[in-house]
mmCIF file of C-alpha atoms in Angstrom:
data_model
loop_
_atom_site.group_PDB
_atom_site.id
_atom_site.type_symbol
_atom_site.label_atom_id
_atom_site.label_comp_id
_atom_site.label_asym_id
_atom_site.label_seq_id
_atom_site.Cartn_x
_atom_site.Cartn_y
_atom_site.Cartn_z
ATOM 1 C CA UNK M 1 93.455 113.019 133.961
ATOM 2 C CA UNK M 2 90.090 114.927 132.239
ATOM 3 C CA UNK M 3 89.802 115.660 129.241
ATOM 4 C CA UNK M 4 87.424 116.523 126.412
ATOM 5 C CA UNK M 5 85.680 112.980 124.765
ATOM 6 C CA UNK M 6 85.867 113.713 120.777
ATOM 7 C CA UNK M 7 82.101 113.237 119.014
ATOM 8 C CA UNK M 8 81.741 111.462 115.761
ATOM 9 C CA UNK M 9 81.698 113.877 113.684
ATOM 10 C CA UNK M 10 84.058 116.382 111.782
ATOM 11 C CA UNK M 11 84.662 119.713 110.515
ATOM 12 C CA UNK M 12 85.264 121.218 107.518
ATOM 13 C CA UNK M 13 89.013 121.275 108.471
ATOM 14 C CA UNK M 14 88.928 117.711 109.417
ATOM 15 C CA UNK M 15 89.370 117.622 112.788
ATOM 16 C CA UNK M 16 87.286 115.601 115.258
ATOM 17 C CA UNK M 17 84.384 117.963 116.987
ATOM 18 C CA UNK M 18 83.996 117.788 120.515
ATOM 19 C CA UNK M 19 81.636 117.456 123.240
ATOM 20 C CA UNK M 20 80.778 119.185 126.169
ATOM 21 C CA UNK M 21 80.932 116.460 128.947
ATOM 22 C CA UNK M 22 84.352 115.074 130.169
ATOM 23 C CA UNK M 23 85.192 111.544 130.954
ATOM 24 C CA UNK M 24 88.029 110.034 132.693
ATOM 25 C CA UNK M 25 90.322 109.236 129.624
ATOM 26 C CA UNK M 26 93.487 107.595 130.060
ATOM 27 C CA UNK M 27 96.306 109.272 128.082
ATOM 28 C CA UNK M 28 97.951 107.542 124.677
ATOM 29 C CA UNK M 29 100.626 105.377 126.448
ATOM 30 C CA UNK M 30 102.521 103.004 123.499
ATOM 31 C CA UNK M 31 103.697 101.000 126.337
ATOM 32 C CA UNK M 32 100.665 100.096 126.336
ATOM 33 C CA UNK M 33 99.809 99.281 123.284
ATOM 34 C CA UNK M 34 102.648 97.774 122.747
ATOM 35 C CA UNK M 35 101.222 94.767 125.486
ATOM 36 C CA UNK M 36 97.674 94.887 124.290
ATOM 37 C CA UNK M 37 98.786 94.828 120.309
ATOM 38 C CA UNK M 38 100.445 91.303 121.013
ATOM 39 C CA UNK M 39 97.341 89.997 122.507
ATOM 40 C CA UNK M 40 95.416 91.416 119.988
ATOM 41 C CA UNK M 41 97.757 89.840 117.159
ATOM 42 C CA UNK M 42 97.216 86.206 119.007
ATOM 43 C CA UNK M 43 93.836 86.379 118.577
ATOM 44 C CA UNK M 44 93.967 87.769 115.276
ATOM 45 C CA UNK M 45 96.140 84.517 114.216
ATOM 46 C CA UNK M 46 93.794 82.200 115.980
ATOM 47 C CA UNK M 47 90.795 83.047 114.400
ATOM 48 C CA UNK M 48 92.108 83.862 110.158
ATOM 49 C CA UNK M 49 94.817 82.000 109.696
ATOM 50 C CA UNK M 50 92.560 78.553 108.010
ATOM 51 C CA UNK M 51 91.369 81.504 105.242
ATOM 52 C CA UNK M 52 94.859 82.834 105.179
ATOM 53 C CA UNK M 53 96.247 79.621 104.331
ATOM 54 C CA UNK M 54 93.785 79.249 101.553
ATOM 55 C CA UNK M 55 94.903 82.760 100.089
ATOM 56 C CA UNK M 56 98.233 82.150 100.046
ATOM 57 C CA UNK M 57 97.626 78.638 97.937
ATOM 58 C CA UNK M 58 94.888 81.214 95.495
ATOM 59 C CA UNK M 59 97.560 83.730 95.550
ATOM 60 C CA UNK M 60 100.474 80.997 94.676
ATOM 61 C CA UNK M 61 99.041 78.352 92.104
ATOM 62 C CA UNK M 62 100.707 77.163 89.016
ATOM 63 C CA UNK M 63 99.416 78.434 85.309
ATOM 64 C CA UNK M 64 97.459 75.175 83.974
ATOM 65 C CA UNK M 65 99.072 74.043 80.947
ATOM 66 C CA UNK M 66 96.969 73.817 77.985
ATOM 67 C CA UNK M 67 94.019 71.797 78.531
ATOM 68 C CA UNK M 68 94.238 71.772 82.024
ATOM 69 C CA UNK M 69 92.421 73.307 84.851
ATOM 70 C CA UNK M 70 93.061 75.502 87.546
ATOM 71 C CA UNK M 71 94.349 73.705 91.054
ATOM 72 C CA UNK M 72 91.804 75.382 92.907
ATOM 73 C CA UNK M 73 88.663 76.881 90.849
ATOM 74 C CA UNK M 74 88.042 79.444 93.961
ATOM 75 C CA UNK M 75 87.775 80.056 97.670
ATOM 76 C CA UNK M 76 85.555 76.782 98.506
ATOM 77 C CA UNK M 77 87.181 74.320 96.253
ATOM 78 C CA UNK M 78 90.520 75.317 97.691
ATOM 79 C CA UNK M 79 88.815 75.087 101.078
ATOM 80 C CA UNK M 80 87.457 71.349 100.399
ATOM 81 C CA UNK M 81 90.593 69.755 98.375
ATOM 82 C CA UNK M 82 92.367 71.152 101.473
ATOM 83 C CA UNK M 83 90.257 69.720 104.176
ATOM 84 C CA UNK M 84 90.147 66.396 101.835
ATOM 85 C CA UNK M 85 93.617 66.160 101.241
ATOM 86 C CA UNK M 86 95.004 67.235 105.011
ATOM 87 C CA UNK M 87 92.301 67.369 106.944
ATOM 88 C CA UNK M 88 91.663 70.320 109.555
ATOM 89 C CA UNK M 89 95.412 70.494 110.699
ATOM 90 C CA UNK M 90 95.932 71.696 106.916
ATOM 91 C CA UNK M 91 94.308 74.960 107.444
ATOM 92 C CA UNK M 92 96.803 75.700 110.195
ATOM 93 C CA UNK M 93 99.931 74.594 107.997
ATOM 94 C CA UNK M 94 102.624 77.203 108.899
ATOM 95 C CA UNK M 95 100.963 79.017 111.331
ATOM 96 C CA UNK M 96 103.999 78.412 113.965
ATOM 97 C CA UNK M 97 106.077 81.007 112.106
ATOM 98 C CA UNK M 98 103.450 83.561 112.643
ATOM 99 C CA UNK M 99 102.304 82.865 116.662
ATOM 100 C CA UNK M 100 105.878 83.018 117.127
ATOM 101 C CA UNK M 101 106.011 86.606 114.754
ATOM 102 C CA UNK M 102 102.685 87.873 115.627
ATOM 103 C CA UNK M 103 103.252 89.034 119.213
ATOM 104 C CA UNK M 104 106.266 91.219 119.094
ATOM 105 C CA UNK M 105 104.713 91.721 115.799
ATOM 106 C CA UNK M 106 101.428 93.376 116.583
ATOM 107 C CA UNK M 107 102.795 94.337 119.761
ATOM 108 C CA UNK M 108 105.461 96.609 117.569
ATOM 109 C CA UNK M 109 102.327 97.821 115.362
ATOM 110 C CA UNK M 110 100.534 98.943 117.679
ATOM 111 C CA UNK M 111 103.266 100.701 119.603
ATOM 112 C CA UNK M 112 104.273 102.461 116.569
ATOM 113 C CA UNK M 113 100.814 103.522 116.436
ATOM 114 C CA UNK M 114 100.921 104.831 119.505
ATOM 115 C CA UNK M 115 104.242 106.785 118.958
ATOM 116 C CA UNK M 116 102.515 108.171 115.820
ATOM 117 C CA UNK M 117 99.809 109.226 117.804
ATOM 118 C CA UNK M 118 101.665 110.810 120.796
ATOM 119 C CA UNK M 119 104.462 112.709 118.189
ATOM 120 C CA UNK M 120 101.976 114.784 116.909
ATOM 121 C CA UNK M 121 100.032 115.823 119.872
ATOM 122 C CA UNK M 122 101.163 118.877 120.884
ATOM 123 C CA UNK M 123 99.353 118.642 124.296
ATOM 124 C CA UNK M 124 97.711 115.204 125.638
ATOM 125 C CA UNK M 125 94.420 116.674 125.378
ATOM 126 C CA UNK M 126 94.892 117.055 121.348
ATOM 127 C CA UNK M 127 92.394 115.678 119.500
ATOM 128 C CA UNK M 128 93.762 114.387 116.164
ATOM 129 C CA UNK M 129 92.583 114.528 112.592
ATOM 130 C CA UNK M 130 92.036 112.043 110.720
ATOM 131 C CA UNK M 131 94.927 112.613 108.266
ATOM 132 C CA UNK M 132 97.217 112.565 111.411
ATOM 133 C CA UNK M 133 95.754 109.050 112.648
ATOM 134 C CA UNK M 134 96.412 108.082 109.146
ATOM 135 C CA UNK M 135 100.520 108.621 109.239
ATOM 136 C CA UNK M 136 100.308 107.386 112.829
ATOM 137 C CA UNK M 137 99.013 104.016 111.335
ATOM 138 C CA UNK M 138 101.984 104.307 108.301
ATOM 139 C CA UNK M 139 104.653 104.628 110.721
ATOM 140 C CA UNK M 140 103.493 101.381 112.511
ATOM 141 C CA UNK M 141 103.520 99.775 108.987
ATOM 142 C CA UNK M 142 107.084 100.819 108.991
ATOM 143 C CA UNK M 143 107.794 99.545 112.530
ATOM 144 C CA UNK M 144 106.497 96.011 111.467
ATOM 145 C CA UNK M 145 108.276 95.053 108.586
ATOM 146 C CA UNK M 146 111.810 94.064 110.088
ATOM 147 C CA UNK M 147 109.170 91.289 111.711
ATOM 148 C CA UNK M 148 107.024 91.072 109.436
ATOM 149 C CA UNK M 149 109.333 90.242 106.251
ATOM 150 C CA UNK M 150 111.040 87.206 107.505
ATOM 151 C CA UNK M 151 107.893 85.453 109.214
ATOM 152 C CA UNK M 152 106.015 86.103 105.862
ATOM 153 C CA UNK M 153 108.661 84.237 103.787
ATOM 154 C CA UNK M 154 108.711 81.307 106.289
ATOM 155 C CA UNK M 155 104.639 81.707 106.015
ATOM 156 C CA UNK M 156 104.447 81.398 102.530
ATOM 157 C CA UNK M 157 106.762 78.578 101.951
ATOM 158 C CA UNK M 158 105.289 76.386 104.652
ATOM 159 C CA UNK M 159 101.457 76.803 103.172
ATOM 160 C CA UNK M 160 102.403 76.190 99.735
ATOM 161 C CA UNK M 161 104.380 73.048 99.890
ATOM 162 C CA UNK M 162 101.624 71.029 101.056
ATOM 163 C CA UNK M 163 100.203 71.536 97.818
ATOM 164 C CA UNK M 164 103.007 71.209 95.565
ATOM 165 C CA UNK M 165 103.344 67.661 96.533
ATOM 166 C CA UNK M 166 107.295 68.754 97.538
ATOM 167 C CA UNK M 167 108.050 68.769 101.390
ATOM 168 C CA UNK M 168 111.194 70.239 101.700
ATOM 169 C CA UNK M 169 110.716 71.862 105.020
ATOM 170 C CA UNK M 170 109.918 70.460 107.880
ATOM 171 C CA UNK M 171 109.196 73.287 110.187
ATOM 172 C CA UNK M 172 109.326 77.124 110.991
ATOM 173 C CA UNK M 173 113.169 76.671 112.054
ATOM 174 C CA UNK M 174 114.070 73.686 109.513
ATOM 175 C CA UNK M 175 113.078 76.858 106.466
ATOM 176 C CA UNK M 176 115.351 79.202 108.302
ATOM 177 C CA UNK M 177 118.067 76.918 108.758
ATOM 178 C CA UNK M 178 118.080 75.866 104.894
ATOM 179 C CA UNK M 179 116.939 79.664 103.531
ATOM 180 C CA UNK M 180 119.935 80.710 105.467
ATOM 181 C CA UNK M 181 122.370 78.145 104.374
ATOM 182 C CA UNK M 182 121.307 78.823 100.921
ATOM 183 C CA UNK M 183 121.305 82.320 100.591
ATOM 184 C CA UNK M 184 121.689 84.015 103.951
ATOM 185 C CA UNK M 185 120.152 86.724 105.687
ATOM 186 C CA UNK M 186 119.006 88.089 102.312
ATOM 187 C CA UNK M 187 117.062 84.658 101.575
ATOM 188 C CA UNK M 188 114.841 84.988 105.083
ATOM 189 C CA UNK M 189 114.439 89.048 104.118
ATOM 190 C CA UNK M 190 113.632 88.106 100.548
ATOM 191 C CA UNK M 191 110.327 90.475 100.022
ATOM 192 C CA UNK M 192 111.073 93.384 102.115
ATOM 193 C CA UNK M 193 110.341 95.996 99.805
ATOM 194 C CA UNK M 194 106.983 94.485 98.943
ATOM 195 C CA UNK M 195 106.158 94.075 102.260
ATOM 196 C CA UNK M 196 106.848 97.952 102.982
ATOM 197 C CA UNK M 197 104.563 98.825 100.061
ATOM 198 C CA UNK M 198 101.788 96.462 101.238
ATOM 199 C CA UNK M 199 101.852 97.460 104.800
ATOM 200 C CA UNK M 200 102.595 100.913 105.289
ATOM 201 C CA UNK M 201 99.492 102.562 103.193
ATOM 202 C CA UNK M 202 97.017 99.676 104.298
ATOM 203 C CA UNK M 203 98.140 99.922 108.062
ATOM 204 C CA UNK M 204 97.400 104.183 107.653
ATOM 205 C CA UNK M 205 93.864 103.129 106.432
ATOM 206 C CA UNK M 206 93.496 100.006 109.283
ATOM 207 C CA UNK M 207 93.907 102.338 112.127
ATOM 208 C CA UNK M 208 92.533 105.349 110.634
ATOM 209 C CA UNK M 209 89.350 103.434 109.540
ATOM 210 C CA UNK M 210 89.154 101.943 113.103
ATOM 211 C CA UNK M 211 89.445 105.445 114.825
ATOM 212 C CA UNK M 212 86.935 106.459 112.430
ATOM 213 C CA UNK M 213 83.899 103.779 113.174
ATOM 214 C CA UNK M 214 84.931 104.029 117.138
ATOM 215 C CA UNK M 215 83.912 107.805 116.518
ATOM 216 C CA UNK M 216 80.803 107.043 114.853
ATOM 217 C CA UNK M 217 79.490 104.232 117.139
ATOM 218 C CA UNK M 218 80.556 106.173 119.922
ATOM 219 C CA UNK M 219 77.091 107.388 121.768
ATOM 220 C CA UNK M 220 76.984 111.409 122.251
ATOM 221 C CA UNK M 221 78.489 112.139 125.765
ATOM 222 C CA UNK M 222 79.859 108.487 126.057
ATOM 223 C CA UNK M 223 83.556 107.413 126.233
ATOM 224 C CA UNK M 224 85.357 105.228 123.328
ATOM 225 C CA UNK M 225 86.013 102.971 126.731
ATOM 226 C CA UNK M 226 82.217 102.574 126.846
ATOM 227 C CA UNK M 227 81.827 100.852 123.339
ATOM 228 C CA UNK M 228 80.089 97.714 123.411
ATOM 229 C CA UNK M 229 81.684 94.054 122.438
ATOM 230 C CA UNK M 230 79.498 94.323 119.102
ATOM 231 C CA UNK M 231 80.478 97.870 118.451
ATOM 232 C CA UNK M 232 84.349 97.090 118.902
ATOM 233 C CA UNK M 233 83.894 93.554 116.807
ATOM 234 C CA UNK M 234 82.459 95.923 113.847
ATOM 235 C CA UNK M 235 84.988 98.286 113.918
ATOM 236 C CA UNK M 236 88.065 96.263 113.985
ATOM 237 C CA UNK M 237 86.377 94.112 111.310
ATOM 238 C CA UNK M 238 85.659 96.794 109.135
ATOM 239 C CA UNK M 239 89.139 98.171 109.504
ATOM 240 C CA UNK M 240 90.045 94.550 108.410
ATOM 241 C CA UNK M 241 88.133 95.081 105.190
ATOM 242 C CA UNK M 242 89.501 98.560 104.482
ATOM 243 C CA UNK M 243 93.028 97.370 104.887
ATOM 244 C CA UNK M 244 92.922 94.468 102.840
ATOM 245 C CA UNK M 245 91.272 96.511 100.285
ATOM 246 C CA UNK M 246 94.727 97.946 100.117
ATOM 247 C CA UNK M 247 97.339 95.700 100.527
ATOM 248 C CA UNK M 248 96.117 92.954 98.080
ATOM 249 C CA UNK M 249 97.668 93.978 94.877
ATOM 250 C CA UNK M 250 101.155 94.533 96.581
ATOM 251 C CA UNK M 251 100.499 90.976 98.726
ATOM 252 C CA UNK M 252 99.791 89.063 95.349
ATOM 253 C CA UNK M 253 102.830 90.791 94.466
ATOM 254 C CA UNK M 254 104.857 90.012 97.678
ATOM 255 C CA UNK M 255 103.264 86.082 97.816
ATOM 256 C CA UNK M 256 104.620 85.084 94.449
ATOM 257 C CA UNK M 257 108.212 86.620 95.176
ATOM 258 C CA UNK M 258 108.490 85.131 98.142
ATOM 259 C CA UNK M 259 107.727 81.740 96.865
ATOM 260 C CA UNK M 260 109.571 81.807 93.371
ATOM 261 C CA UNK M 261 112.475 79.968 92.808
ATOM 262 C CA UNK M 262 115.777 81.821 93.538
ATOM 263 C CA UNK M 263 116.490 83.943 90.722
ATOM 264 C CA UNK M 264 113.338 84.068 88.501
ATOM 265 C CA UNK M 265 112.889 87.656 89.311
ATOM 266 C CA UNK M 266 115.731 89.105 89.094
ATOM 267 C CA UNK M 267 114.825 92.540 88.705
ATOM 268 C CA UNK M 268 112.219 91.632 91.833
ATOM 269 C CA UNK M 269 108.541 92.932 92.229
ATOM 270 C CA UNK M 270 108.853 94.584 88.752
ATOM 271 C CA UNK M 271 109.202 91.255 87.138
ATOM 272 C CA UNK M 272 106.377 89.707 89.107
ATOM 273 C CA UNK M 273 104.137 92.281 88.319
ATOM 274 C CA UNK M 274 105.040 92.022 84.197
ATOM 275 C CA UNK M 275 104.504 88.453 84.112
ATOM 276 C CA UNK M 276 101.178 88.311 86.007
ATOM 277 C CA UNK M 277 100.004 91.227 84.084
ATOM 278 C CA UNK M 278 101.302 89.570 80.457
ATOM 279 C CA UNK M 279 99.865 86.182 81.300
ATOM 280 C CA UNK M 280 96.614 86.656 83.236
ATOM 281 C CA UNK M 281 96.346 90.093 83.089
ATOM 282 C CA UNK M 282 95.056 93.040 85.770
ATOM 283 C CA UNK M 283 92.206 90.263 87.622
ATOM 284 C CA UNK M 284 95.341 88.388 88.854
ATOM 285 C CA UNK M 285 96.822 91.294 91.477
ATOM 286 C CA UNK M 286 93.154 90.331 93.055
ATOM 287 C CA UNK M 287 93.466 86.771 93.584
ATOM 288 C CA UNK M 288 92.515 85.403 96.554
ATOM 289 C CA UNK M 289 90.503 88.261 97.327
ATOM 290 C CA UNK M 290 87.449 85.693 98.731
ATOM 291 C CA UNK M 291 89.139 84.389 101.165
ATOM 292 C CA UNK M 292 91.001 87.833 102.184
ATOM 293 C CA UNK M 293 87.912 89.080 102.564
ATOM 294 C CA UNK M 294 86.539 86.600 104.382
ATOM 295 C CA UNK M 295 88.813 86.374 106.823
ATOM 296 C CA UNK M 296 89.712 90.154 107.574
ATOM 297 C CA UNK M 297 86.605 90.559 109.051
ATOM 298 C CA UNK M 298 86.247 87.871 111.861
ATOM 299 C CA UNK M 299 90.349 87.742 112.272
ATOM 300 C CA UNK M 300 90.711 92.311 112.747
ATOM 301 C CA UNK M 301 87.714 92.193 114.636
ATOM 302 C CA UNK M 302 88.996 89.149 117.157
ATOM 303 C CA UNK M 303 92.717 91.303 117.252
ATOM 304 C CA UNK M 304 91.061 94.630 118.297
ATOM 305 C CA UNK M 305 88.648 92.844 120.717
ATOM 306 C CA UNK M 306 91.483 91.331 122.248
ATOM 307 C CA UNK M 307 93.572 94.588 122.172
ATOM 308 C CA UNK M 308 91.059 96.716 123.948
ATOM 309 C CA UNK M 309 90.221 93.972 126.275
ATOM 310 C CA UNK M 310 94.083 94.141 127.228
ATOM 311 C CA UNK M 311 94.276 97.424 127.147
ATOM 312 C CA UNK M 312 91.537 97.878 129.632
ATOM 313 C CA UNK M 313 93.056 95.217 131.977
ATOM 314 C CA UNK M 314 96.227 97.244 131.794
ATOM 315 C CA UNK M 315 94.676 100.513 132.404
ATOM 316 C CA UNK M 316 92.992 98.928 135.420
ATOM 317 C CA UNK M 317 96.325 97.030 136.284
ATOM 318 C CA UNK M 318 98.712 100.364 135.800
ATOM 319 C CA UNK M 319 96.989 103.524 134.946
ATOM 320 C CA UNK M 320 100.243 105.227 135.301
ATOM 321 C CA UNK M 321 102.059 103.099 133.122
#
């Protein structure tokens, strides 16, 4: 179908202005992003899961007892005792639980943000705002967590045992099997709620943030199709950067829960966030941050490479789809 190709600019009202010339466009089909979303999340795993490894062990270390230091003292020490003490396979501890997540996972995401998209166009030619791409990308946050929950508990667990010196699981399925027989579905769940406040206001700013920098690298006249590899690599990095700029206070949050000890939070997220706010005060919601930061660019930008290459394929495989 034709329609109008949105410029990268805005009003006053906030919506997107237009230009004159019309492209080809292919209308928003969640089907479809639903396919290219779990391509997009495989390569999004491939390429940050060695930095988000390392966050998780920031995120999770022991307080040092008096006269003691600090497991890790940062990003790169973390990095090195890590590649010391496991070699390169350490980096990719756990990372079973989330290849076997991340598909239906992003693939979900992305079709939620698709849904989000299509519900509030009142006609396909609709150009949204940006407000309206932001509660698209909150109701994929929302469509995520029932897969998101579980394979971040399982995540967690597996990354942080390693360094504890304590193997007590020894696999993806062997920490479902005993988080089950301990405390049932509630045990694999454990974390929900923090995982709803983490990813439904950083996934509005991810895909509005995205939409945004496709609009602004987007050539006057020219196509969001037409982007260049480099174009799309910056935007879906950036998007990385904004996101994580959001969830890392609730993920601090969520990482510590989800690794505790049955019942040392009993009142849940509220506890966590007394006791790291009592004992190493407001800096400690930001931990990790380094290595978040360091891998949301190279891992958001691989994902959305990978989702637009797919998406393209599939246009050219089923435009009716």
């Amino acid at each position: 179908m034709t329609r109008i190709v949105s410029s990268r600019t805005l009003n006053r009202n906030g919506t997107v202005n237009q230009v004159t010339m019309s492209k080809q466009q292919q209308p928003i089909s969640p089907l479809k992003n639903f396919f290219a979303g779990g391509f997009g999340g495989v390569c999004l795993v491939f390429a940050g899961h060695p930095l988000d490894t390392i966050k998780v062990r920031l995120q999770t270390q022991p307080k040092p007892k008096p006269g003691e230091s600090l497991l890790y003292a940062g990003t790169i020490d973390c990095f090195k005792k890590t590649l010391a003490k496991e070699g390169v396979r350490g980096l990719y501890k756990g990372m079973a639980a989330p290849i076997i997540g991340v598909t239906p996972m992003f693939a979900v995401c992305f079709f939620g943000f698709g849904l989000g998209k299509k519900l509030q166009q009142r006609t396909p030619d609709d150009v949204l705002t940006y407000p309206q791409l932001f509660a698209a990308g909150m109701l994929s946050g929302v469509f995520t967590t029932a897969i998101m929950a579980p394979g971040e508990r399982i995540k967690c667990l597996l990354q942080i045992q390693a360094s504890t010196g304590e193997i007590k699981y020894g696999g993806p399925m062997d920490c479902v099997k005993q988080l089950y027989r301990e405390s049932g579905i509630r045990g694999i769940y454990r974390g929900t709620a923090l995982t709803l406040m983490r990813d439904v206001p950083a996934s509005g700013m991810y895909f509005m943030t995205y939409e945004w920098l496709k609009n602004l690298l987007t050539p006057a006249g020219k196509s969001h199709n037409e982007l260049s590899v480099p174009s799309v690599l910056f935007a879906g990095g950036m998007a990385g950067i904004f996101n994580w700029a959001v969830a890392i206070p609730p993920d601090v949050l969520k990482s510590r829960f989800q690794t505790a000890p049955e019942g040392k939070y009993p009142n849940g997220f509220r506890d966590v966030l007394r006791e790291l706010i009592r004992e190493e005060g407001v800096r400690s919601l930001y931990k990790g941050f380094n290595a978040v930061m360091l891998r949301a660019f190279p891992a958001n930008a691989a994902c959305f490479l990978g989702f637009e290459l797919a998406m393209k394929f599939l246009n050219w495989l089923a435009p009716n789809l």
